[in-house]
Amino acid sequence: MQHYVNIIINSVFIENILLIYFLGMCSFLSISKKVETSIGLGLAVIFVLSITAPANWAINEYLLADGALSWAGLGHINLDFLQFIVFISVIAAMVQLVEMLMDRFSPALYVNLGIFLPLITVNCSILGTSLFLVEREYDLIESTVFGFGSGLGFFLAIVSLATVRKRMRYSNVPPTLRGVGMAMLLTGLISMAFLGFSGISL
Amino acid sequence: MNLFSSKNKKIVKDPLMGENPISIHVLGICSALAITTKIDTAVVMTIAVVAVLSISNVVISLLRNNIPNKVRIIIQMSVVASLVIIADQVLKAYMYDMSKLLGVFLALIITNCIVLGRAEAFAMQNSPSKALLDGMGNGLGYGAILIAVAFFRELFGFGSIYGAQVFSDQIYSGGYENNGLMILSPGAFFILGLIVWAHRAYTKVIDKD
């Protein structure tokens, strides 16, 4: 149990997917103008990551990795060069599926999160998480926990930036620095604060 | 058609300055930050992006009249993903150390907004030759910012430029130290933020809020 809690703490604070690995910056910068929408996007990312991480783990483990096809008597085939295209297709398909299910069973949730779902397919943090869990050789439960933790890290980062950006309205920023430039500098400061966590040993 | 007509020159030149994908349109930031601790990784990444972006633009432009509108995103994505796989295999075969350094960030060219953005906004409406020029222009515009960020991070983080030591031992023994923050993630955010500011002040682009 402790091991799984450590994975979550590690992926939320110490190796935050956004502030330390820079994944998912595009939507991070464009959606963080309002707190409500940033919460919506953050929740959608947590949701999609917790589903795609185990799905991609299973596909890699039983179809793509070196010797993974031995259950079908094809142990000598190594398909791991197909990882990228298969992972991105799985993510696109999963997002579509989630969107349809949400629309059918929970229209209220769909209204709030639905508009963010198509954006998520091309969010680097989703593909990045799938690639990281292959690189780090996690098992099924570890991957699920890691997916959830990465999503939580993204949520925390985007909501904190949105709240800070809201405060910036009252300050007099040079015109050409407004928007992206300022958001970048603010992210740098938040990221610096998160570096403080790197001293924690788990 | 004249290859060097003023119209074609404009297609290549615009993304380098006034329509820069990173600092003006804010696309493809992830990799701009992650692999810019040193100039050599930035250069390899630039070459990979220029290659993938130009070829994907040409392929999509050739296919543009046969792609059904409803499934266009997934088709564009499979074209890009296949090209990135090729780029990754080439790097693994000929520059193994570099491919280890770039790691997952090479794969993340797939989700780099610039590639899909140009496919959707330009290649779907224009002829292959124009799409090729547009791909090259945008790739180079991306690379220019990447190398600029890497230049400052390497200079202040390691005291070198493209691997060659700039600050001599005398300066170090005089009490100068490399700035460790530049190698870490906040340094990347600060440098890119300042470059965006400088570039926007020069081109006079202003965000509404």
mmCIF file of C-alpha atoms in Angstrom:
data_model
loop_
_atom_site.group_PDB
_atom_site.id
_atom_site.type_symbol
_atom_site.label_atom_id
_atom_site.label_comp_id
_atom_site.label_asym_id
_atom_site.label_seq_id
_atom_site.Cartn_x
_atom_site.Cartn_y
_atom_site.Cartn_z
ATOM 1 C CA MET A 1 0.000 0.000 0.000
ATOM 2 C CA GLN A 2 2.767 2.393 1.032
ATOM 3 C CA HIS A 3 4.425 1.781 -2.330
ATOM 4 C CA TYR A 4 1.336 3.017 -4.221
ATOM 5 C CA VAL A 5 0.965 6.089 -2.014
ATOM 6 C CA ASN A 6 4.605 6.852 -2.767
ATOM 7 C CA ILE A 7 3.958 6.669 -6.523
ATOM 8 C CA ILE A 8 1.117 9.169 -6.147
ATOM 9 C CA ILE A 9 3.126 11.584 -3.985
ATOM 10 C CA ASN A 10 6.027 11.273 -6.385
ATOM 11 C CA SER A 11 3.964 11.991 -9.492
ATOM 12 C CA VAL A 12 1.979 14.853 -7.927
ATOM 13 C CA PHE A 13 4.703 16.779 -6.109
ATOM 14 C CA ILE A 14 8.210 15.605 -6.904
ATOM 15 C CA GLU A 15 8.016 14.744 -10.592
ATOM 16 C CA ASN A 16 4.968 16.779 -11.543
ATOM 17 C CA ILE A 17 4.174 15.955 -15.161
ATOM 18 C CA LEU A 18 3.585 19.589 -16.037
ATOM 19 C CA LEU A 19 5.982 21.596 -13.939
ATOM 20 C CA ILE A 20 8.968 19.250 -14.108
ATOM 21 C CA TYR A 21 8.454 17.328 -17.371
ATOM 22 C CA PHE A 22 6.637 20.120 -19.276
ATOM 23 C CA LEU A 23 3.983 17.780 -20.706
ATOM 24 C CA GLY A 24 0.597 19.255 -21.590
ATOM 25 C CA MET A 25 1.805 22.849 -21.769
ATOM 26 C CA CYS A 26 -0.376 23.893 -24.726
ATOM 27 C CA SER A 27 -3.719 23.289 -23.075
ATOM 28 C CA PHE A 28 -2.220 24.359 -19.742
ATOM 29 C CA LEU A 29 -1.506 27.849 -21.120
ATOM 30 C CA SER A 30 -4.661 28.302 -23.164
ATOM 31 C CA ILE A 31 -7.221 26.971 -20.656
ATOM 32 C CA SER A 32 -5.830 28.548 -17.474
ATOM 33 C CA LYS A 33 -7.521 31.929 -17.996
ATOM 34 C CA LYS A 34 -10.559 31.011 -15.886
ATOM 35 C CA VAL A 35 -10.618 28.949 -12.688
ATOM 36 C CA GLU A 36 -13.881 27.102 -13.515
ATOM 37 C CA THR A 37 -12.725 25.893 -16.934
ATOM 38 C CA SER A 38 -9.331 24.893 -15.558
ATOM 39 C CA ILE A 39 -11.047 22.723 -12.932
ATOM 40 C CA GLY A 40 -13.098 21.128 -15.731
ATOM 41 C CA LEU A 41 -10.051 20.368 -17.843
ATOM 42 C CA GLY A 42 -8.119 19.099 -14.815
ATOM 43 C CA LEU A 43 -10.879 16.653 -13.891
ATOM 44 C CA ALA A 44 -11.163 15.442 -17.483
ATOM 45 C CA VAL A 45 -7.405 14.802 -17.592
ATOM 46 C CA ILE A 46 -7.492 12.826 -14.310
ATOM 47 C CA PHE A 47 -10.367 10.772 -15.688
ATOM 48 C CA VAL A 48 -8.830 10.006 -19.088
ATOM 49 C CA LEU A 49 -5.366 9.292 -17.641
ATOM 50 C CA SER A 50 -6.726 6.782 -15.102
ATOM 51 C CA ILE A 51 -8.356 4.866 -17.984
ATOM 52 C CA THR A 52 -5.710 5.109 -20.709
ATOM 53 C CA ALA A 53 -2.739 4.249 -18.473
ATOM 54 C CA PRO A 54 -3.915 0.688 -17.642
ATOM 55 C CA ALA A 55 -5.302 0.182 -21.174
ATOM 56 C CA ASN A 56 -2.006 1.062 -22.799
ATOM 57 C CA TRP A 57 -0.144 -0.993 -20.199
ATOM 58 C CA ALA A 58 -2.183 -4.074 -21.107
ATOM 59 C CA ILE A 59 -1.724 -3.535 -24.837
ATOM 60 C CA ASN A 60 2.011 -3.080 -24.456
ATOM 61 C CA GLU A 61 2.368 -6.073 -22.119
ATOM 62 C CA TYR A 62 0.343 -8.547 -24.199
ATOM 63 C CA LEU A 63 0.782 -7.329 -27.766
ATOM 64 C CA LEU A 64 3.703 -4.996 -28.369
ATOM 65 C CA ALA A 65 6.675 -5.572 -26.066
ATOM 66 C CA ASP A 66 9.548 -7.903 -26.909
ATOM 67 C CA GLY A 67 8.278 -11.484 -26.531
ATOM 68 C CA ALA A 68 4.791 -10.308 -25.521
ATOM 69 C CA LEU A 69 3.080 -12.451 -28.136
ATOM 70 C CA SER A 70 4.429 -15.703 -26.638
ATOM 71 C CA TRP A 71 0.884 -16.517 -25.413
ATOM 72 C CA ALA A 72 -0.029 -16.919 -29.106
ATOM 73 C CA GLY A 73 3.122 -18.902 -29.872
ATOM 74 C CA LEU A 74 4.735 -15.905 -31.573
ATOM 75 C CA GLY A 75 7.357 -15.075 -28.956
ATOM 76 C CA HIS A 76 10.008 -14.202 -31.531
ATOM 77 C CA ILE A 77 8.040 -11.203 -32.845
ATOM 78 C CA ASN A 78 8.885 -7.788 -31.407
ATOM 79 C CA LEU A 79 6.361 -5.094 -32.260
ATOM 80 C CA ASP A 80 7.560 -2.372 -29.911
ATOM 81 C CA PHE A 81 8.293 0.015 -32.801
ATOM 82 C CA LEU A 82 4.496 0.291 -33.184
ATOM 83 C CA GLN A 83 4.139 1.740 -29.668
ATOM 84 C CA PHE A 84 3.591 5.374 -30.686
ATOM 85 C CA ILE A 85 0.907 4.822 -33.290
ATOM 86 C CA VAL A 86 -0.945 2.219 -31.223
ATOM 87 C CA PHE A 87 -0.840 4.310 -28.038
ATOM 88 C CA ILE A 88 -2.152 7.432 -29.744
ATOM 89 C CA SER A 89 -4.942 5.449 -31.433
ATOM 90 C CA VAL A 90 -5.924 3.846 -28.128
ATOM 91 C CA ILE A 91 -6.015 7.292 -26.520
ATOM 92 C CA ALA A 92 -8.134 8.748 -29.350
ATOM 93 C CA ALA A 93 -10.525 5.772 -29.213
ATOM 94 C CA MET A 94 -10.789 5.884 -25.404
ATOM 95 C CA VAL A 95 -11.524 9.597 -25.414
ATOM 96 C CA GLN A 96 -14.251 9.083 -28.024
ATOM 97 C CA LEU A 97 -15.715 6.228 -25.980
ATOM 98 C CA VAL A 98 -15.688 8.211 -22.762
ATOM 99 C CA GLU A 99 -17.377 11.100 -24.564
ATOM 100 C CA MET A 100 -20.170 8.850 -25.876
ATOM 101 C CA LEU A 101 -20.728 7.093 -22.539
ATOM 102 C CA MET A 102 -20.783 10.398 -20.700
ATOM 103 C CA ASP A 103 -23.312 11.824 -23.128
ATOM 104 C CA ARG A 104 -25.554 8.781 -22.696
ATOM 105 C CA PHE A 105 -25.396 8.265 -18.921
ATOM 106 C CA SER A 106 -24.490 11.600 -17.393
ATOM 107 C CA PRO A 107 -25.549 14.606 -19.487
ATOM 108 C CA ALA A 108 -24.754 17.020 -16.645
ATOM 109 C CA LEU A 109 -21.133 15.840 -16.519
ATOM 110 C CA TYR A 110 -21.000 15.904 -20.306
ATOM 111 C CA VAL A 111 -21.991 19.564 -20.404
ATOM 112 C CA ASN A 112 -19.194 20.434 -17.971
ATOM 113 C CA LEU A 113 -16.377 18.152 -19.111
ATOM 114 C CA GLY A 114 -17.475 17.206 -22.638
ATOM 115 C CA ILE A 115 -16.021 20.226 -24.414
ATOM 116 C CA PHE A 116 -12.556 19.458 -23.054
ATOM 117 C CA LEU A 117 -12.461 15.823 -24.123
ATOM 118 C CA PRO A 118 -11.501 16.316 -27.809
ATOM 119 C CA LEU A 119 -8.678 18.612 -26.640
ATOM 120 C CA ILE A 120 -7.296 15.868 -24.461
ATOM 121 C CA THR A 121 -6.386 13.496 -27.309
ATOM 122 C CA VAL A 122 -3.568 15.805 -28.367
ATOM 123 C CA ASN A 123 -2.520 16.657 -24.818
ATOM 124 C CA CYS A 124 1.120 15.585 -24.465
ATOM 125 C CA SER A 125 0.635 14.537 -20.854
ATOM 126 C CA ILE A 126 -1.625 11.611 -21.837
ATOM 127 C CA LEU A 127 0.756 10.104 -24.398
ATOM 128 C CA GLY A 128 3.725 11.009 -22.211
ATOM 129 C CA THR A 129 2.313 9.109 -19.224
ATOM 130 C CA SER A 130 1.797 5.988 -21.352
ATOM 131 C CA LEU A 131 5.386 6.190 -22.591
ATOM 132 C CA PHE A 132 6.757 6.804 -19.082
ATOM 133 C CA LEU A 133 5.032 3.746 -17.647
ATOM 134 C CA VAL A 134 6.637 1.562 -20.305
ATOM 135 C CA GLU A 135 10.037 3.147 -19.650
ATOM 136 C CA ARG A 136 9.732 2.625 -15.890
ATOM 137 C CA GLU A 137 8.409 -0.954 -16.221
ATOM 138 C CA TYR A 138 5.392 -0.534 -13.947
ATOM 139 C CA ASP A 139 2.892 -3.385 -13.428
ATOM 140 C CA LEU A 140 -0.888 -3.041 -13.878
ATOM 141 C CA ILE A 141 -1.761 -1.520 -10.491
ATOM 142 C CA GLU A 142 1.315 0.682 -10.479
ATOM 143 C CA SER A 143 0.378 2.026 -13.942
ATOM 144 C CA THR A 144 -3.177 2.808 -12.886
ATOM 145 C CA VAL A 145 -1.968 4.576 -9.762
ATOM 146 C CA PHE A 146 0.683 6.424 -11.770
ATOM 147 C CA GLY A 147 -1.939 7.524 -14.332
ATOM 148 C CA PHE A 148 -4.185 8.837 -11.584
ATOM 149 C CA GLY A 149 -1.277 10.561 -9.828
ATOM 150 C CA SER A 150 -0.112 12.280 -13.030
ATOM 151 C CA GLY A 151 -3.648 13.516 -13.626
ATOM 152 C CA LEU A 152 -3.817 14.843 -10.075
ATOM 153 C CA GLY A 153 -0.497 16.631 -10.609
ATOM 154 C CA PHE A 154 -1.825 18.241 -13.790
ATOM 155 C CA PHE A 155 -5.029 19.276 -11.976
ATOM 156 C CA LEU A 156 -3.080 20.865 -9.131
ATOM 157 C CA ALA A 157 -0.760 22.754 -11.492
ATOM 158 C CA ILE A 158 -3.449 24.106 -13.816
ATOM 159 C CA VAL A 159 -5.760 25.206 -10.989
ATOM 160 C CA SER A 160 -2.917 26.970 -9.178
ATOM 161 C CA LEU A 161 -1.886 28.817 -12.346
ATOM 162 C CA ALA A 162 -5.505 29.813 -13.054
ATOM 163 C CA THR A 163 -5.916 31.268 -9.563
ATOM 164 C CA VAL A 164 -2.642 33.178 -9.820
ATOM 165 C CA ARG A 165 -3.589 34.486 -13.282
ATOM 166 C CA LYS A 166 -6.903 35.707 -11.886
ATOM 167 C CA ARG A 167 -4.974 37.857 -9.395
ATOM 168 C CA MET A 168 -2.828 39.277 -12.198
ATOM 169 C CA ARG A 169 -5.824 41.267 -13.467
ATOM 170 C CA TYR A 170 -5.219 43.797 -10.704
ATOM 171 C CA SER A 171 -1.599 44.373 -11.591
ATOM 172 C CA ASN A 172 -0.086 46.531 -14.272
ATOM 173 C CA VAL A 173 1.771 44.165 -16.594
ATOM 174 C CA PRO A 174 3.625 45.621 -19.636
ATOM 175 C CA PRO A 175 1.293 45.165 -22.651
ATOM 176 C CA THR A 176 3.574 42.877 -24.668
ATOM 177 C CA LEU A 177 4.200 40.640 -21.651
ATOM 178 C CA ARG A 178 0.466 40.091 -21.035
ATOM 179 C CA GLY A 179 -0.991 36.659 -21.666
ATOM 180 C CA VAL A 180 1.517 33.957 -22.560
ATOM 181 C CA GLY A 181 4.705 35.732 -21.512
ATOM 182 C CA MET A 182 3.411 36.446 -18.017
ATOM 183 C CA ALA A 183 1.868 32.976 -17.718
ATOM 184 C CA MET A 184 5.290 31.511 -18.501
ATOM 185 C CA LEU A 185 7.050 33.551 -15.807
ATOM 186 C CA LEU A 186 4.334 32.656 -13.275
ATOM 187 C CA THR A 187 4.672 28.965 -14.149
ATOM 188 C CA GLY A 188 8.407 29.323 -13.573
ATOM 189 C CA LEU A 189 7.736 30.616 -10.057
ATOM 190 C CA ILE A 190 5.230 27.832 -9.299
ATOM 191 C CA SER A 191 7.677 25.286 -10.684
ATOM 192 C CA MET A 192 10.390 26.710 -8.427
ATOM 193 C CA ALA A 193 8.115 26.171 -5.436
ATOM 194 C CA PHE A 194 7.574 22.565 -6.496
ATOM 195 C CA LEU A 195 11.334 22.025 -6.703
ATOM 196 C CA GLY A 196 11.268 22.380 -2.930
ATOM 197 C CA PHE A 197 9.556 18.989 -2.784
ATOM 198 C CA SER A 198 12.458 17.320 -4.559
ATOM 199 C CA GLY A 199 14.284 17.024 -1.234
ATOM 200 C CA ILE A 200 11.701 14.512 0.020
ATOM 201 C CA SER A 201 13.026 10.964 -0.031
ATOM 202 C CA LEU A 202 10.393 8.250 -0.270
ATOM 203 C CA MET B 1 5.746 27.968 -61.159
ATOM 204 C CA ASN B 2 8.684 29.985 -59.930
ATOM 205 C CA LEU B 3 10.092 28.496 -56.734
ATOM 206 C CA PHE B 4 11.540 31.791 -55.568
ATOM 207 C CA SER B 5 8.505 33.965 -56.205
ATOM 208 C CA SER B 6 7.775 36.536 -53.521
ATOM 209 C CA LYS B 7 4.677 34.575 -52.477
ATOM 210 C CA ASN B 8 6.715 31.444 -51.774
ATOM 211 C CA LYS B 9 9.324 33.431 -49.905
ATOM 212 C CA LYS B 10 6.588 34.858 -47.715
ATOM 213 C CA ILE B 11 5.357 31.327 -46.856
ATOM 214 C CA VAL B 12 8.812 30.439 -45.525
ATOM 215 C CA LYS B 13 9.641 33.793 -43.948
ATOM 216 C CA ASP B 14 6.414 34.558 -42.072
ATOM 217 C CA PRO B 15 6.651 31.755 -39.494
ATOM 218 C CA LEU B 16 10.242 32.774 -38.742
ATOM 219 C CA MET B 17 9.270 36.207 -37.471
ATOM 220 C CA GLY B 18 5.746 37.664 -37.399
ATOM 221 C CA GLU B 19 3.799 34.384 -37.364
ATOM 222 C CA ASN B 20 6.178 32.342 -35.218
ATOM 223 C CA PRO B 21 4.455 29.133 -34.039
ATOM 224 C CA ILE B 22 5.904 29.228 -30.520
ATOM 225 C CA SER B 23 6.047 32.840 -29.424
ATOM 226 C CA ILE B 24 3.019 34.186 -31.304
ATOM 227 C CA HIS B 25 0.646 31.234 -31.725
ATOM 228 C CA VAL B 26 1.796 29.379 -28.565
ATOM 229 C CA LEU B 27 1.970 25.928 -30.154
ATOM 230 C CA GLY B 28 4.379 23.113 -29.354
ATOM 231 C CA ILE B 29 5.657 24.458 -26.055
ATOM 232 C CA CYS B 30 6.244 21.073 -24.338
ATOM 233 C CA SER B 31 9.309 20.090 -26.292
ATOM 234 C CA ALA B 32 10.562 23.673 -26.519
ATOM 235 C CA LEU B 33 11.132 23.538 -22.777
ATOM 236 C CA ALA B 34 12.126 19.966 -22.132
ATOM 237 C CA ILE B 35 15.020 19.331 -24.489
ATOM 238 C CA THR B 36 16.675 22.738 -24.413
ATOM 239 C CA THR B 37 19.266 22.242 -21.660
ATOM 240 C CA LYS B 38 21.934 21.988 -24.368
ATOM 241 C CA ILE B 39 22.173 23.284 -27.935
ATOM 242 C CA ASP B 40 23.006 19.929 -29.571
ATOM 243 C CA THR B 41 19.770 18.264 -28.414
ATOM 244 C CA ALA B 42 17.843 21.334 -29.592
ATOM 245 C CA VAL B 43 19.485 21.111 -33.019
ATOM 246 C CA VAL B 44 18.669 17.400 -33.415
ATOM 247 C CA MET B 45 15.093 18.037 -32.296
ATOM 248 C CA THR B 46 14.784 20.897 -34.799
ATOM 249 C CA ILE B 47 15.983 18.650 -37.632
ATOM 250 C CA ALA B 48 13.503 15.943 -36.613
ATOM 251 C CA VAL B 49 10.602 18.412 -36.441
ATOM 252 C CA VAL B 50 11.469 20.080 -39.771
ATOM 253 C CA ALA B 51 11.634 16.646 -41.444
ATOM 254 C CA VAL B 52 8.406 15.329 -39.909
ATOM 255 C CA LEU B 53 6.525 18.585 -40.458
ATOM 256 C CA SER B 54 7.543 19.022 -44.130
ATOM 257 C CA ILE B 55 6.864 15.393 -45.079
ATOM 258 C CA SER B 56 3.553 15.237 -43.202
ATOM 259 C CA ASN B 57 2.452 18.499 -44.835
ATOM 260 C CA VAL B 58 3.261 17.120 -48.296
ATOM 261 C CA VAL B 59 1.565 13.759 -47.667
ATOM 262 C CA ILE B 60 -1.578 15.353 -46.269
ATOM 263 C CA SER B 61 -1.664 17.897 -49.070
ATOM 264 C CA LEU B 62 -1.471 15.049 -51.630
ATOM 265 C CA LEU B 63 -4.291 13.223 -49.854
ATOM 266 C CA ARG B 64 -6.384 16.315 -49.196
ATOM 267 C CA ASN B 65 -9.025 15.664 -51.851
ATOM 268 C CA ASN B 66 -9.534 12.070 -50.719
ATOM 269 C CA ILE B 67 -9.798 12.575 -46.964
ATOM 270 C CA PRO B 68 -13.401 12.449 -45.702
ATOM 271 C CA ASN B 69 -14.014 15.490 -43.552
ATOM 272 C CA LYS B 70 -15.338 13.548 -40.552
ATOM 273 C CA VAL B 71 -12.283 11.381 -40.000
ATOM 274 C CA ARG B 72 -9.616 13.871 -41.055
ATOM 275 C CA ILE B 73 -8.050 14.312 -37.625
ATOM 276 C CA ILE B 74 -7.422 10.609 -37.133
ATOM 277 C CA ILE B 75 -5.945 10.310 -40.645
ATOM 278 C CA GLN B 76 -3.659 13.283 -40.063
ATOM 279 C CA MET B 77 -2.610 11.759 -36.779
ATOM 280 C CA SER B 78 -1.752 8.361 -38.266
ATOM 281 C CA VAL B 79 0.352 10.028 -40.975
ATOM 282 C CA VAL B 80 2.231 12.028 -38.348
ATOM 283 C CA ALA B 81 2.634 9.039 -36.015
ATOM 284 C CA SER B 82 4.066 6.875 -38.803
ATOM 285 C CA LEU B 83 6.576 9.584 -39.710
ATOM 286 C CA VAL B 84 7.620 10.005 -36.084
ATOM 287 C CA ILE B 85 8.175 6.246 -35.813
ATOM 288 C CA ILE B 86 10.494 6.442 -38.835
ATOM 289 C CA ALA B 87 12.369 9.403 -37.338
ATOM 290 C CA ASP B 88 12.726 7.525 -34.046
ATOM 291 C CA GLN B 89 14.062 4.382 -35.750
ATOM 292 C CA VAL B 90 16.564 6.428 -37.781
ATOM 293 C CA LEU B 91 17.816 8.153 -34.633
ATOM 294 C CA LYS B 92 18.074 4.826 -32.774
ATOM 295 C CA ALA B 93 20.071 3.341 -35.626
ATOM 296 C CA TYR B 94 22.518 6.178 -36.287
ATOM 297 C CA MET B 95 22.573 8.368 -33.146
ATOM 298 C CA TYR B 96 21.770 6.037 -30.271
ATOM 299 C CA ASP B 97 23.071 8.301 -27.480
ATOM 300 C CA MET B 98 21.068 11.223 -28.789
ATOM 301 C CA SER B 99 17.897 9.144 -29.015
ATOM 302 C CA LYS B 100 18.384 8.153 -25.340
ATOM 303 C CA LEU B 101 18.741 11.851 -24.427
ATOM 304 C CA LEU B 102 15.604 12.909 -26.285
ATOM 305 C CA GLY B 103 13.713 9.919 -24.839
ATOM 306 C CA VAL B 104 9.945 10.256 -24.873
ATOM 307 C CA PHE B 105 10.115 13.807 -26.228
ATOM 308 C CA LEU B 106 10.814 12.615 -29.742
ATOM 309 C CA ALA B 107 7.627 10.528 -29.587
ATOM 310 C CA LEU B 108 5.788 13.587 -28.376
ATOM 311 C CA ILE B 109 6.261 15.258 -31.783
ATOM 312 C CA ILE B 110 3.030 13.328 -32.519
ATOM 313 C CA THR B 111 1.100 15.484 -30.095
ATOM 314 C CA ASN B 112 3.088 18.610 -30.945
ATOM 315 C CA CYS B 113 0.343 21.084 -31.824
ATOM 316 C CA ILE B 114 2.442 22.636 -34.617
ATOM 317 C CA VAL B 115 2.378 19.501 -36.761
ATOM 318 C CA LEU B 116 -1.372 18.884 -36.503
ATOM 319 C CA GLY B 117 -2.057 22.617 -36.631
ATOM 320 C CA ARG B 118 -0.224 23.112 -39.938
ATOM 321 C CA ALA B 119 -1.799 19.965 -41.412
ATOM 322 C CA GLU B 120 -5.246 21.226 -40.501
ATOM 323 C CA ALA B 121 -4.760 24.922 -41.269
ATOM 324 C CA PHE B 122 -2.485 24.846 -44.303
ATOM 325 C CA ALA B 123 -1.906 21.450 -45.931
ATOM 326 C CA MET B 124 -5.630 20.684 -46.222
ATOM 327 C CA GLN B 125 -6.122 23.736 -48.492
ATOM 328 C CA ASN B 126 -2.878 24.075 -50.451
ATOM 329 C CA SER B 127 -0.816 22.335 -53.108
ATOM 330 C CA PRO B 128 2.042 19.982 -52.081
ATOM 331 C CA SER B 129 4.840 22.363 -53.080
ATOM 332 C CA LYS B 130 3.406 25.191 -51.005
ATOM 333 C CA ALA B 131 2.733 22.793 -48.128
ATOM 334 C CA LEU B 132 6.393 21.706 -48.219
ATOM 335 C CA LEU B 133 7.570 25.315 -47.943
ATOM 336 C CA ASP B 134 5.099 26.014 -45.151
ATOM 337 C CA GLY B 135 6.285 22.918 -43.262
ATOM 338 C CA MET B 136 9.908 23.960 -43.588
ATOM 339 C CA GLY B 137 9.182 27.538 -42.565
ATOM 340 C CA ASN B 138 7.256 26.556 -39.473
ATOM 341 C CA GLY B 139 9.800 23.906 -38.518
ATOM 342 C CA LEU B 140 12.582 26.473 -38.752
ATOM 343 C CA GLY B 141 10.570 29.095 -36.853
ATOM 344 C CA TYR B 142 10.107 26.522 -34.089
ATOM 345 C CA GLY B 143 13.797 25.632 -34.241
ATOM 346 C CA ALA B 144 14.892 29.261 -33.988
ATOM 347 C CA ILE B 145 13.121 29.701 -30.643
ATOM 348 C CA LEU B 146 14.325 26.275 -29.456
ATOM 349 C CA ILE B 147 17.957 27.094 -30.187
ATOM 350 C CA ALA B 148 17.610 30.557 -28.645
ATOM 351 C CA VAL B 149 16.296 29.037 -25.403
ATOM 352 C CA ALA B 150 19.007 26.345 -25.459
ATOM 353 C CA PHE B 151 21.706 28.968 -26.061
ATOM 354 C CA PHE B 152 20.909 30.847 -22.853
ATOM 355 C CA ARG B 153 20.321 27.716 -20.784
ATOM 356 C CA GLU B 154 23.600 26.130 -21.859
ATOM 357 C CA LEU B 155 25.560 29.366 -21.510
ATOM 358 C CA PHE B 156 24.425 30.079 -17.963
ATOM 359 C CA GLY B 157 23.826 26.499 -16.844
ATOM 360 C CA PHE B 158 27.034 24.869 -18.078
ATOM 361 C CA GLY B 159 29.154 27.873 -19.131
ATOM 362 C CA SER B 160 29.506 26.522 -22.657
ATOM 363 C CA ILE B 161 28.119 27.102 -26.167
ATOM 364 C CA TYR B 162 27.484 24.002 -28.295
ATOM 365 C CA GLY B 163 29.759 21.984 -26.033
ATOM 366 C CA ALA B 164 32.693 24.438 -26.187
ATOM 367 C CA GLN B 165 33.643 25.976 -22.841
ATOM 368 C CA VAL B 166 33.197 29.760 -22.925
ATOM 369 C CA PHE B 167 33.973 30.853 -19.395
ATOM 370 C CA SER B 168 37.615 30.172 -18.557
ATOM 371 C CA ASP B 169 38.916 28.669 -15.302
ATOM 372 C CA GLN B 170 40.063 32.100 -14.235
ATOM 373 C CA ILE B 171 36.495 33.327 -14.053
ATOM 374 C CA TYR B 172 35.460 30.284 -12.001
ATOM 375 C CA SER B 173 38.384 30.692 -9.616
ATOM 376 C CA GLY B 174 37.358 34.345 -9.299
ATOM 377 C CA GLY B 175 34.119 33.183 -7.650
ATOM 378 C CA TYR B 176 31.770 32.757 -10.640
ATOM 379 C CA GLU B 177 29.509 29.725 -10.497
ATOM 380 C CA ASN B 178 27.226 28.076 -13.049
ATOM 381 C CA ASN B 179 23.575 28.814 -12.407
ATOM 382 C CA GLY B 180 21.990 25.465 -11.550
ATOM 383 C CA LEU B 181 18.488 26.888 -11.883
ATOM 384 C CA MET B 182 18.959 27.218 -15.657
ATOM 385 C CA ILE B 183 19.322 23.451 -16.056
ATOM 386 C CA LEU B 184 16.208 22.788 -13.952
ATOM 387 C CA SER B 185 12.662 23.381 -15.169
ATOM 388 C CA PRO B 186 12.039 26.908 -13.747
ATOM 389 C CA GLY B 187 14.996 28.212 -15.798
ATOM 390 C CA ALA B 188 13.302 26.990 -18.977
ATOM 391 C CA PHE B 189 10.051 28.747 -18.075
ATOM 392 C CA PHE B 190 11.801 32.032 -17.278
ATOM 393 C CA ILE B 191 13.961 32.047 -20.410
ATOM 394 C CA LEU B 192 11.077 31.171 -22.727
ATOM 395 C CA GLY B 193 8.835 33.747 -21.015
ATOM 396 C CA LEU B 194 11.479 36.443 -21.525
ATOM 397 C CA ILE B 195 12.066 35.425 -25.154
ATOM 398 C CA VAL B 196 8.311 35.563 -25.841
ATOM 399 C CA TRP B 197 8.240 39.011 -24.242
ATOM 400 C CA ALA B 198 11.201 40.271 -26.321
ATOM 401 C CA HIS B 199 9.789 38.819 -29.529
ATOM 402 C CA ARG B 200 6.342 40.261 -28.948
ATOM 403 C CA ALA B 201 7.771 43.656 -28.068
ATOM 404 C CA TYR B 202 9.632 43.563 -31.408
ATOM 405 C CA THR B 203 6.671 42.380 -33.511
ATOM 406 C CA LYS B 204 4.165 44.403 -31.428
ATOM 407 C CA VAL B 205 1.750 41.530 -30.849
ATOM 408 C CA ILE B 206 -0.460 42.098 -27.806
ATOM 409 C CA ASP B 207 -2.753 39.613 -26.066
ATOM 410 C CA LYS B 208 -6.147 40.928 -25.105
ATOM 411 C CA ASP B 209 -5.964 40.035 -21.417
#
